[in-house]
Coordinates of C-alpha atoms in Angstrom, one line a residue:
M1 CA -50.5 -74.8 -98.5
S2 CA -52.9 -76.0 -96.7
V3 CA -50.6 -79.8 -97.5
E4 CA -47.8 -80.6 -96.4
K5 CA -45.9 -83.0 -98.3
D6 CA -42.6 -85.1 -97.9
K7 CA -40.7 -84.8 -100.9
D8 CA -39.2 -88.3 -101.0
S9 CA -41.7 -90.0 -100.3
R10 CA -40.5 -93.4 -102.1
K11 CA -38.2 -93.6 -99.2
S12 CA -41.0 -95.4 -96.7
G13 CA -42.3 -98.4 -96.4
S14 CA -40.6 -101.2 -98.6
A15 CA -38.0 -100.4 -101.1
R16 CA -39.9 -99.3 -104.1
T17 CA -39.7 -97.9 -107.6
F18 CA -44.3 -97.0 -108.5
G19 CA -45.0 -97.1 -111.2
E20 CA -47.8 -93.9 -113.7
P21 CA -50.2 -92.7 -110.7
I22 CA -53.4 -94.5 -111.3
V23 CA -54.9 -91.9 -109.0
R24 CA -54.1 -87.5 -108.9
T25 CA -56.4 -84.7 -106.9
E26 CA -56.5 -81.0 -107.7
N27 CA -57.0 -79.2 -104.2
L28 CA -59.5 -81.5 -103.2
G29 CA -61.9 -80.6 -99.6
A30 CA -64.8 -80.9 -98.2
F31 CA -66.4 -79.4 -95.1
T32 CA -69.2 -79.8 -92.2
Y33 CA -71.2 -76.8 -90.1
R34 CA -67.8 -76.6 -88.4
G35 CA -65.7 -75.8 -90.7
S36 CA -63.1 -77.8 -93.3
L37 CA -62.3 -81.6 -92.7
F38 CA -59.9 -81.3 -95.3
T39 CA -58.9 -78.7 -97.6
G40 CA -56.3 -78.4 -100.3
L41 CA -55.5 -81.8 -101.1
N42 CA -53.1 -82.6 -104.1
I43 CA -51.7 -86.0 -104.7
N44 CA -50.7 -88.1 -106.7
I45 CA -50.9 -92.6 -106.1
R46 CA -49.3 -94.1 -108.0
K47 CA -48.8 -97.8 -109.1
G48 CA -47.6 -99.8 -105.8
E49 CA -48.1 -97.7 -103.3
V50 CA -49.9 -97.6 -100.6
V51 CA -51.4 -94.7 -98.4
T52 CA -52.9 -94.7 -95.2
V53 CA -55.4 -91.6 -94.7
A54 CA -55.2 -91.5 -90.9
G55 CA -56.9 -89.1 -88.2
K56 CA -59.9 -88.9 -85.2
S57 CA -63.3 -91.1 -85.9
G58 CA -66.0 -87.7 -88.2
S59 CA -62.5 -85.6 -89.9
G60 CA -63.6 -87.4 -92.2
K61 CA -62.1 -90.8 -93.5
T62 CA -63.9 -92.7 -94.5
L63 CA -65.6 -89.0 -96.8
L64 CA -62.4 -88.0 -98.6
L65 CA -61.8 -92.4 -100.0
K66 CA -65.4 -92.3 -100.9
N67 CA -63.8 -89.1 -103.1
I68 CA -61.4 -91.4 -104.2
A69 CA -63.3 -94.6 -105.0
A70 CA -65.7 -91.3 -106.8
L71 CA -68.6 -92.9 -105.3
E72 CA -69.1 -89.4 -104.2
S73 CA -68.2 -86.7 -105.9
P74 CA -65.8 -83.7 -104.2
M75 CA -67.4 -80.8 -102.3
E76 CA -64.5 -78.7 -103.7
G77 CA -61.1 -79.6 -106.1
K78 CA -61.1 -82.9 -108.3
V79 CA -60.1 -86.5 -108.5
Y80 CA -58.5 -88.0 -111.7
H81 CA -58.2 -92.1 -112.5
L82 CA -56.4 -93.2 -115.3
P83 CA -59.2 -94.0 -117.9
Q84 CA -61.1 -97.2 -117.3
T85 CA -59.8 -97.4 -113.7
R86 CA -61.1 -100.9 -112.0
V87 CA -62.0 -99.9 -109.0
G88 CA -62.7 -102.4 -105.3
Y89 CA -63.8 -101.3 -102.5
S90 CA -64.4 -103.1 -99.5
P91 CA -66.3 -100.5 -97.0
Q92 CA -65.9 -99.8 -92.6
D93 CA -69.5 -99.5 -92.9
M94 CA -72.6 -101.7 -93.6
E95 CA -75.1 -99.2 -94.2
D96 CA -72.3 -98.6 -97.3
V97 CA -73.8 -102.3 -99.7
E98 CA -77.4 -102.9 -97.9
D99 CA -78.2 -103.2 -102.2
L100 CA -76.2 -105.8 -101.5
N101 CA -78.0 -109.1 -102.2
L102 CA -78.2 -111.2 -99.0
N103 CA -79.4 -113.8 -101.4
M104 CA -76.3 -114.6 -103.2
T105 CA -73.6 -116.8 -103.3
V106 CA -70.0 -116.0 -102.3
K107 CA -68.8 -118.0 -105.6
D108 CA -71.7 -115.4 -107.4
M109 CA -70.3 -112.8 -105.6
L110 CA -66.9 -112.6 -105.5
A111 CA -67.8 -113.3 -109.8
Q112 CA -69.7 -110.1 -110.3
A113 CA -67.0 -108.0 -108.9
R114 CA -64.1 -109.1 -112.0
G115 CA -66.6 -108.8 -114.2
L116 CA -66.4 -112.6 -115.2
P117 CA -70.5 -112.9 -116.0
D118 CA -70.9 -111.3 -118.5
L119 CA -67.7 -112.8 -120.0
E120 CA -69.4 -115.5 -120.0
N121 CA -72.8 -114.7 -121.3
R122 CA -70.6 -112.3 -124.2
M123 CA -68.7 -115.7 -125.2
H124 CA -72.1 -118.3 -125.0
E125 CA -73.5 -115.6 -127.5
F126 CA -70.9 -115.0 -129.6
E127 CA -70.9 -119.7 -129.8
E128 CA -74.5 -119.3 -130.2
K129 CA -74.3 -117.2 -133.2
M130 CA -71.6 -119.4 -134.5
G131 CA -73.4 -122.9 -133.9
K132 CA -76.3 -121.6 -136.0
D133 CA -74.8 -120.0 -139.0
P134 CA -70.9 -120.8 -139.8
D135 CA -71.0 -117.9 -142.0
S136 CA -70.6 -115.7 -139.3
F137 CA -67.9 -117.4 -138.0
K138 CA -65.3 -114.6 -139.4
T139 CA -67.0 -111.2 -138.2
V140 CA -67.3 -112.2 -135.0
L141 CA -64.2 -113.9 -134.7
G142 CA -62.1 -111.3 -134.3
D143 CA -64.3 -109.7 -130.9
Y144 CA -65.2 -113.1 -129.9
Q145 CA -61.3 -113.4 -128.8
T146 CA -60.6 -110.0 -127.3
V147 CA -63.4 -111.6 -125.1
I148 CA -61.4 -114.9 -124.0
D149 CA -58.4 -113.2 -124.2
R150 CA -59.6 -110.3 -121.5
Y151 CA -61.6 -113.7 -119.4
E152 CA -58.2 -115.4 -120.0
Q153 CA -55.7 -111.7 -118.4
L154 CA -59.5 -111.9 -115.8
N155 CA -58.1 -115.3 -114.6
G156 CA -61.8 -116.8 -115.3
Y157 CA -60.7 -120.6 -115.9
N158 CA -59.2 -120.8 -112.6
A159 CA -60.9 -117.7 -111.1
E160 CA -63.3 -120.9 -108.6
A161 CA -59.2 -121.9 -107.5
E162 CA -57.8 -118.2 -106.5
M163 CA -62.0 -117.7 -104.7
S164 CA -60.7 -120.2 -101.4
K165 CA -57.8 -119.6 -102.2
L166 CA -58.4 -116.0 -101.0
L167 CA -61.7 -117.2 -98.2
T168 CA -59.0 -119.7 -97.1
D169 CA -56.2 -116.9 -96.4
L170 CA -59.3 -114.2 -94.1
K171 CA -60.6 -117.6 -93.0
V172 CA -63.6 -117.4 -94.1
D173 CA -63.5 -120.9 -96.0
E174 CA -65.2 -124.0 -94.8
R175 CA -62.1 -124.9 -92.0
A176 CA -62.4 -121.7 -90.3
T177 CA -65.4 -121.8 -90.1
G178 CA -66.7 -125.3 -90.3
H179 CA -70.2 -123.3 -93.0
I180 CA -69.0 -121.4 -95.6
N181 CA -68.4 -121.9 -98.7
L182 CA -68.4 -121.1 -102.7
Q183 CA -72.6 -121.8 -102.7
T184 CA -73.6 -120.3 -99.1
R185 CA -75.8 -117.4 -99.1
L186 CA -74.9 -114.1 -97.8
S187 CA -77.6 -114.3 -95.4
E188 CA -76.3 -117.5 -94.0
V189 CA -73.6 -115.8 -92.4
S190 CA -72.0 -113.7 -89.7
S191 CA -71.9 -109.4 -89.9
G192 CA -68.2 -110.4 -89.0
Q193 CA -67.7 -113.1 -91.2
L194 CA -69.7 -110.7 -94.2
K195 CA -66.9 -107.6 -93.7
R196 CA -64.4 -110.2 -94.3
L197 CA -66.2 -111.8 -97.1
L198 CA -66.2 -107.4 -98.7
L199 CA -63.0 -107.5 -98.2
A200 CA -62.2 -110.6 -100.3
R201 CA -64.3 -109.3 -102.8
A202 CA -62.5 -105.6 -103.1
L203 CA -59.6 -107.5 -103.6
F204 CA -60.8 -110.2 -105.9
T205 CA -61.8 -107.3 -108.8
K206 CA -58.4 -107.3 -109.7
P207 CA -58.1 -103.4 -109.1
D208 CA -55.6 -101.3 -110.4
L209 CA -56.8 -99.0 -107.0
A210 CA -58.0 -100.8 -104.1
I211 CA -59.5 -98.5 -101.7
L212 CA -60.0 -100.7 -98.4
D213 CA -61.9 -98.9 -95.1
E214 CA -60.2 -99.7 -91.8
P215 CA -60.0 -103.8 -93.5
T216 CA -58.7 -105.3 -90.6
S217 CA -61.1 -104.5 -88.5
H218 CA -62.7 -108.1 -88.3
L219 CA -59.3 -110.3 -88.7
D220 CA -57.0 -111.9 -86.4
V221 CA -53.6 -111.6 -86.7
E222 CA -52.4 -113.5 -88.7
S223 CA -54.8 -112.4 -91.3
V224 CA -53.3 -109.6 -90.9
S225 CA -50.5 -109.6 -90.5
W226 CA -51.6 -112.2 -94.6
L227 CA -53.1 -108.6 -95.4
S228 CA -50.4 -106.8 -95.0
D229 CA -48.2 -109.6 -97.4
F230 CA -50.6 -109.5 -100.0
L231 CA -50.8 -105.2 -99.7
K232 CA -47.1 -104.9 -100.1
N233 CA -47.1 -107.2 -103.3
M234 CA -49.5 -105.4 -105.6
A235 CA -47.0 -103.7 -107.8
T236 CA -49.9 -103.0 -110.2
A237 CA -52.1 -101.9 -108.2
A238 CA -52.9 -98.5 -105.9
V239 CA -53.9 -98.7 -102.6
V240 CA -56.1 -96.4 -100.1
M241 CA -57.3 -97.3 -96.9
A242 CA -57.9 -95.8 -93.9
S243 CA -56.5 -97.6 -90.9
N244 CA -55.2 -96.7 -86.8
N245 CA -54.5 -100.2 -86.6
R246 CA -50.3 -99.0 -86.4
E247 CA -48.9 -101.4 -86.0
F248 CA -50.4 -102.4 -89.4
A249 CA -50.3 -99.1 -91.1
D250 CA -46.4 -99.0 -89.9
Q251 CA -45.7 -102.6 -92.0
T252 CA -46.8 -101.9 -95.1
T253 CA -47.9 -98.4 -95.9
H254 CA -45.9 -95.5 -98.8
T255 CA -47.4 -92.3 -98.2
T256 CA -49.6 -91.4 -94.6
V257 CA -52.7 -88.6 -95.1
G258 CA -53.3 -87.2 -92.2
L259 CA -56.5 -85.0 -90.8
T260 CA -57.0 -83.0 -88.4
D261 CA -59.4 -81.3 -86.3
S262 CA -59.1 -77.8 -87.7
G263 CA -59.0 -79.3 -92.3
R264 CA -55.6 -78.4 -92.4
V265 CA -53.7 -81.6 -94.0
F266 CA -50.9 -83.3 -94.0
V267 CA -49.2 -85.8 -96.5
Y268 CA -45.3 -87.6 -95.9
A269 CA -42.9 -89.4 -96.6
G270 CA -43.6 -93.8 -93.7
G271 CA -46.0 -95.7 -91.8
I272 CA -48.6 -93.4 -88.6
T273 CA -45.3 -94.1 -86.3
E274 CA -42.7 -92.6 -89.1
F275 CA -45.4 -89.7 -90.1
E276 CA -46.4 -88.3 -86.4
D277 CA -43.1 -88.4 -86.3
K278 CA -42.4 -86.3 -88.5
R279 CA -45.4 -83.7 -88.8
D280 CA -44.5 -82.8 -84.8
A281 CA -41.3 -82.3 -85.7
L282 CA -43.3 -79.6 -88.6
I283 CA -46.0 -78.3 -86.0
E284 CA -43.0 -77.9 -83.3
S285 CA -41.5 -76.0 -85.5
E286 CA -44.7 -73.5 -86.5
Q287 CA -45.1 -73.4 -83.5
G288 CA -41.5 -71.8 -82.4
E289 CA -41.5 -69.1 -85.4
A290 CA -44.9 -68.6 -84.1
R291 CA -43.7 -68.1 -80.3
I292 CA -41.3 -65.4 -82.1
V293 CA -43.5 -63.0 -83.0
R294 CA -46.3 -63.5 -80.3
E295 CA -43.4 -62.1 -77.4
K296 CA -43.0 -59.5 -80.2
L297 CA -46.5 -58.2 -80.5
Q298 CA -45.9 -58.6 -76.6
Q299 CA -43.5 -56.3 -76.2
L300 CA -44.7 -53.7 -78.8
Q301 CA -48.1 -53.9 -76.8
T302 CA -46.3 -53.5 -72.9
T303 CA -44.3 -50.9 -74.5
D304 CA -47.6 -49.5 -76.4
K305 CA -49.4 -49.6 -73.5
A306 CA -47.1 -48.2 -71.1
F307 CA -46.2 -45.1 -73.6
R308 CA -50.3 -44.3 -73.3
R309 CA -50.8 -44.8 -69.7
I310 CA -48.8 -41.0 -69.8
Q311 CA -49.9 -39.9 -73.0
A312 CA -46.0 -39.7 -73.5
Y313 CA -47.4 -39.6 -78.0
R314 CA -49.0 -36.2 -76.4
R315 CA -45.6 -34.0 -75.7
S316 CA -44.8 -33.5 -79.2
S317 CA -44.7 -34.5 -82.8
D318 CA -41.9 -37.2 -83.1
M319 CA -43.3 -38.6 -80.1
A320 CA -46.5 -38.7 -82.2
Q321 CA -44.8 -40.4 -85.1
V322 CA -43.1 -42.8 -83.0
G323 CA -47.4 -44.0 -82.4
R324 CA -47.7 -44.9 -85.3
A325 CA -45.0 -46.5 -86.4
L326 CA -45.7 -48.5 -83.4
G327 CA -49.3 -48.6 -84.8
S328 CA -48.5 -50.3 -87.6
R329 CA -45.5 -53.0 -86.4
M330 CA -48.7 -54.3 -84.1
D331 CA -50.9 -54.5 -87.5
K332 CA -48.0 -55.7 -89.2
L333 CA -47.4 -58.6 -86.7
T334 CA -50.1 -59.7 -86.2
E335 CA -51.7 -60.1 -89.6
Q336 CA -48.0 -62.5 -89.9
L337 CA -48.9 -64.2 -87.1
Q338 CA -52.5 -64.6 -88.3
Q339 CA -51.3 -66.3 -91.2
M340 CA -48.7 -68.6 -89.7
P341 CA -49.5 -72.2 -89.0
G342 CA -48.2 -72.5 -85.8
A343 CA -50.6 -70.4 -84.7
Q344 CA -52.9 -71.7 -85.3
Q345 CA -55.2 -74.9 -83.2
V346 CA -55.1 -78.3 -85.4
Y347 CA -55.9 -80.5 -82.5
R348 CA -59.2 -79.9 -79.9
E349 CA -58.8 -79.5 -76.7
E350 CA -61.9 -80.1 -74.6
R351 CA -62.2 -80.8 -70.3
V352 CA -64.2 -83.9 -70.2
P353 CA -66.2 -85.0 -67.5
D354 CA -66.2 -87.8 -65.1
V355 CA -69.3 -89.7 -66.2
T356 CA -70.8 -92.7 -64.3
F357 CA -73.5 -94.7 -65.7
S358 CA -76.4 -96.1 -63.0
P359 CA -79.1 -99.1 -63.8
E360 CA -82.6 -96.8 -62.7
R361 CA -83.6 -100.1 -60.2
Q362 CA -82.1 -103.1 -59.1
S363 CA -82.5 -106.2 -61.1
G364 CA -83.1 -109.7 -59.8
T365 CA -80.4 -112.1 -58.2
D366 CA -80.5 -114.6 -61.1
V367 CA -81.0 -112.3 -64.7
I368 CA -80.0 -114.3 -67.3
A369 CA -80.9 -118.6 -67.2
L370 CA -79.9 -120.4 -70.8
N371 CA -80.4 -124.1 -70.6
Q372 CA -79.3 -126.2 -74.4
V373 CA -80.1 -123.0 -76.0
V374 CA -79.9 -123.4 -79.9
K375 CA -80.1 -122.0 -83.0
K376 CA -80.3 -122.8 -86.7
Y377 CA -79.3 -119.7 -90.1
G378 CA -80.7 -123.1 -92.5
D379 CA -78.4 -126.3 -92.1
F380 CA -76.3 -124.0 -90.0
T381 CA -76.1 -124.3 -86.6
A382 CA -74.5 -120.6 -85.4
V383 CA -75.3 -122.0 -81.6
D384 CA -75.1 -124.7 -80.1
L385 CA -75.1 -124.8 -76.1
R386 CA -76.1 -128.3 -75.7
S387 CA -73.4 -129.9 -75.2
T388 CA -72.6 -127.4 -71.9
G389 CA -74.9 -127.5 -69.0
P390 CA -77.1 -124.6 -67.4
I391 CA -75.6 -121.2 -67.8
Q392 CA -77.1 -118.7 -64.9
I393 CA -75.5 -115.3 -65.7
R394 CA -75.9 -113.1 -61.7
R395 CA -76.6 -109.8 -61.1
G396 CA -74.0 -107.7 -61.1
E397 CA -71.3 -110.1 -63.5
K398 CA -69.1 -109.1 -65.9
W399 CA -68.9 -111.1 -68.7
W400 CA -67.1 -112.5 -71.8
L401 CA -68.0 -114.4 -74.6
K402 CA -65.3 -115.1 -75.9
G403 CA -65.3 -116.6 -79.4
A404 CA -63.7 -116.6 -83.7
N405 CA -65.3 -114.5 -86.4
G406 CA -69.1 -116.8 -87.0
S407 CA -68.1 -118.8 -83.9
G408 CA -72.5 -117.5 -82.3
K409 CA -71.6 -114.9 -80.3
S410 CA -73.9 -112.1 -82.0
T411 CA -76.4 -114.3 -82.6
L412 CA -75.9 -115.4 -79.1
M413 CA -76.8 -111.7 -77.5
R414 CA -79.6 -111.2 -79.4
M415 CA -82.1 -113.7 -78.4
I416 CA -81.0 -113.2 -75.0
H417 CA -81.8 -109.1 -76.1
S418 CA -85.1 -110.4 -77.6
Q419 CA -86.0 -112.7 -75.0
A420 CA -85.5 -109.0 -72.0
T421 CA -86.9 -107.0 -74.5
E422 CA -89.4 -110.1 -75.3
T423 CA -90.6 -109.3 -78.4
D424 CA -89.3 -113.2 -78.8
D425 CA -88.5 -111.2 -82.8
F426 CA -85.1 -114.2 -81.8
P427 CA -85.8 -116.7 -80.3
P428 CA -84.0 -120.3 -80.1
D429 CA -85.4 -123.0 -82.2
S430 CA -84.6 -124.9 -79.3
G431 CA -83.4 -124.8 -75.5
K432 CA -84.6 -122.1 -72.8
I433 CA -83.4 -118.4 -73.1
K434 CA -85.0 -117.3 -69.0
I435 CA -85.0 -113.6 -68.2
G436 CA -84.5 -112.4 -64.6
V437 CA -87.8 -109.8 -62.3
S438 CA -86.8 -106.1 -62.8
V439 CA -83.9 -106.7 -66.1
D440 CA -83.9 -103.4 -68.1
T441 CA -81.3 -104.5 -70.3
G442 CA -79.5 -101.3 -72.6
Y443 CA -77.7 -103.4 -76.7
F444 CA -75.3 -102.1 -78.4
N445 CA -74.5 -103.9 -81.5
P446 CA -73.1 -101.5 -83.9
D447 CA -74.1 -104.0 -87.3
T448 CA -78.2 -103.9 -86.3
S449 CA -79.4 -101.5 -84.9
R450 CA -79.9 -97.8 -86.6
L451 CA -80.0 -94.0 -86.2
P452 CA -82.9 -91.4 -87.2
K453 CA -82.1 -90.7 -91.1
A454 CA -82.2 -86.4 -89.2
G455 CA -82.0 -84.8 -86.0
I456 CA -79.7 -82.4 -84.4
L457 CA -78.1 -84.9 -81.6
L458 CA -78.8 -83.9 -78.8
D459 CA -83.1 -84.8 -79.9
V460 CA -81.3 -87.4 -80.9
A461 CA -79.7 -88.6 -78.1
R462 CA -82.3 -87.5 -75.3
T463 CA -84.5 -89.7 -77.4
L464 CA -81.9 -92.6 -76.9
G465 CA -80.9 -92.5 -73.9
N466 CA -84.8 -91.1 -72.4
E467 CA -82.8 -89.0 -70.7
V468 CA -85.8 -85.6 -69.8
N469 CA -82.2 -83.7 -68.3
R470 CA -80.3 -81.9 -71.4
G471 CA -77.2 -81.3 -68.9
R472 CA -77.3 -85.2 -68.5
V473 CA -77.4 -85.6 -72.1
M474 CA -73.8 -83.7 -73.2
A475 CA -72.9 -84.5 -70.1
V476 CA -73.1 -88.5 -71.8
L477 CA -71.9 -87.2 -75.2
N478 CA -68.9 -85.3 -74.3
F479 CA -67.6 -88.4 -72.7
F480 CA -68.3 -90.1 -76.0
G481 CA -66.1 -88.2 -78.1
F482 CA -68.0 -85.2 -79.0
D483 CA -67.1 -81.4 -78.9
G484 CA -69.9 -79.4 -78.3
N485 CA -70.5 -77.1 -80.3
S486 CA -72.1 -80.1 -82.4
I487 CA -74.1 -81.6 -79.6
N488 CA -75.9 -78.7 -80.1
T489 CA -76.1 -77.8 -84.4
Q490 CA -74.7 -81.0 -85.9
D491 CA -77.5 -83.2 -88.6
V492 CA -76.3 -87.4 -87.4
S493 CA -76.6 -87.4 -91.0
T494 CA -73.6 -85.6 -91.2
L495 CA -72.7 -88.2 -88.8
S496 CA -69.1 -90.5 -89.6
H497 CA -69.8 -94.3 -89.1
G498 CA -67.9 -93.8 -86.8
E499 CA -69.7 -90.9 -84.3
R500 CA -72.9 -92.4 -85.7
Q501 CA -70.9 -96.0 -83.9
R502 CA -70.3 -93.8 -80.3
L503 CA -73.4 -92.4 -79.9
K504 CA -75.8 -95.4 -80.1
L505 CA -73.2 -96.9 -77.6
A506 CA -73.9 -93.5 -75.2
G507 CA -77.5 -93.9 -75.9
T508 CA -77.6 -96.6 -74.9
M509 CA -76.4 -96.8 -71.8
M510 CA -77.8 -93.5 -71.0
Q511 CA -80.8 -96.5 -70.9
K512 CA -80.5 -96.5 -67.3
P513 CA -80.1 -99.6 -68.1
N514 CA -78.9 -103.1 -65.2
L515 CA -78.5 -105.3 -67.5
L516 CA -76.0 -104.4 -70.6
L517 CA -75.6 -106.4 -73.8
I518 CA -72.7 -105.0 -75.6
D519 CA -71.2 -106.1 -79.1
E520 CA -67.7 -105.1 -80.5
P521 CA -67.9 -101.2 -78.6
T522 CA -64.5 -100.9 -79.8
G523 CA -63.3 -101.5 -83.2
N524 CA -61.2 -98.7 -84.7
F525 CA -64.3 -95.6 -83.8
M526 CA -62.8 -94.7 -80.9
S527 CA -60.4 -93.4 -79.7
E528 CA -57.3 -94.4 -77.3
D529 CA -58.6 -91.5 -74.5
V530 CA -62.4 -92.2 -75.1
Q531 CA -61.3 -95.9 -74.6
T532 CA -59.6 -95.3 -71.7
R533 CA -62.5 -93.3 -70.4
V534 CA -65.8 -96.1 -71.5
S535 CA -63.3 -99.8 -70.1
A536 CA -63.4 -97.6 -66.6
A537 CA -67.4 -97.5 -67.2
L538 CA -67.5 -100.5 -67.6
K539 CA -66.4 -102.1 -65.3
N540 CA -67.8 -99.5 -62.0
F541 CA -71.0 -100.6 -64.2
P542 CA -73.4 -101.8 -60.6
G543 CA -75.3 -104.0 -63.2
T544 CA -74.6 -106.4 -65.0
L545 CA -72.3 -106.5 -68.2
V546 CA -72.7 -109.4 -70.6
L547 CA -69.6 -108.3 -73.3
V548 CA -68.6 -109.0 -76.7
S549 CA -65.3 -107.7 -77.5
H550 CA -62.0 -108.8 -80.2
D551 CA -59.5 -105.9 -78.2
P552 CA -57.8 -108.3 -75.1
S553 CA -56.5 -105.0 -74.0
F554 CA -60.7 -103.2 -73.2
V555 CA -60.7 -107.1 -72.1
D556 CA -58.3 -106.1 -69.4
Q557 CA -59.2 -102.9 -68.8
V558 CA -63.0 -104.0 -68.2
D559 CA -61.4 -107.2 -65.7
P560 CA -64.1 -109.6 -66.4
D561 CA -65.5 -111.6 -64.1
K562 CA -65.5 -114.9 -65.8
V563 CA -65.8 -115.8 -69.9
L564 CA -68.1 -118.0 -71.9
L565 CA -66.4 -119.7 -74.3
M566 CA -68.1 -120.5 -78.0
P567 CA -68.5 -122.1 -79.2
S568 CA -67.9 -125.1 -76.8
G569 CA -70.7 -123.6 -74.1
T570 CA -67.2 -124.0 -71.7
V571 CA -67.6 -121.2 -68.6
N572 CA -64.1 -120.2 -67.5
T573 CA -64.0 -117.5 -63.8
L574 CA -61.5 -115.4 -64.4
K575 CA -61.4 -114.2 -60.5

């Protein structure tokens, strides 16, 4: 069996009796050039159940979610939904919503997700027909009433109030952001705010099946707590989410699906912590059983080797028979060991080189000067530093831009990058950004930077990092969590969202800049060990760093010198 499942899957999370299965998988599997991502997954996901998919970046979490949501066809096995299942999907990767019309309003996006405009159009058509031809009343009345009933079931008459409450709960309303309301166009919101709105869309759909990919990645503590309560109260829907947010998953999850490096899948009741305890206990037990068999095999092999050394099997027919019996027993134990789960490596381990990031050259003393900078999106002012004096960022300093989603941090970073690279494609509307002499800039933003559509990982990384030394590129990629086989053979088109982000960040740091502009480098796409290495590298970076991060532990590890509070532009010294 590829899947180990806890028989009592109702004992986790809050006590609840689940309803009928909304979705069922049958021998679901997927693979890459490295082998299986997951295989033999058989699971029923029921009404009222919250299922969390956990695993390393690149383990196949997003692909599994897309399979379950019927957004991608399975490579192996099948997925069955109840008829007319309504799916609400919140993606992790903004590239998955490229077809989203950014000119539509928040209200239109939410209404379309629930299918309200279509029902409204059908009602108007019936009403027009009955108005023009009163005799048609009897023939269309039944269909008209069916549409009205469906509209009422979807709370169409109170939809705007429900929309407004949802925006307030997720802190993307006018009070929290200063400008977002139901009439705001999607083009007028920040990337972090857009991700919250896409989560709102998935929840407003009134889904039978909610598919949420890292839903807490852009939420503050209060919003995460609200979402946890919201999901636990979705008694008529099934929820499947990918999350490495341990506290959130522990509070919310009834069943955890764990993906491993070997393609083996574990399914147990409980949140991630409870799941890991059960999984590790099983693995330890299996390894113990395999160790006993391996020791027996090694004893027989030692005996066989000793007998062969003294040519014991040639002394008599009886000893020859002993030799054949030993050989047969060793073959059986070898075959048994090969089939034992405890003899297989569940997680790959690879020695990671110690990598430092050094500028090609030293910049001038004055690196960035900000003076009265203002940037607007339509009528909304995204950045306004007119209330503060000139801000000077000097060589070797590490600055942290701190503020809530929508406070202008990423907008300011984009303007600085635009001026530093002299592209001038994103200038301030007023005020000035001055870049000092001999400044070489490396810029990372998970939502704006793009990778080539195809190419071997090593070759793409060499281009991104402008690095000719093959060994250096391999060391950096290994530092960022890529194994040697992936580096030399994997095509970037097969990378997961998290792997793409780590590749882009690796490319940025390989460019040997003396100014690093790093916008949200961790998210939920970086494992704890990689995050620890990256934070140490940034802390020890001898150049100038401007960092945007909502992760307080990561910021503490980087240990910045100064903080620029947004949107006010207040500067505080941290040391």
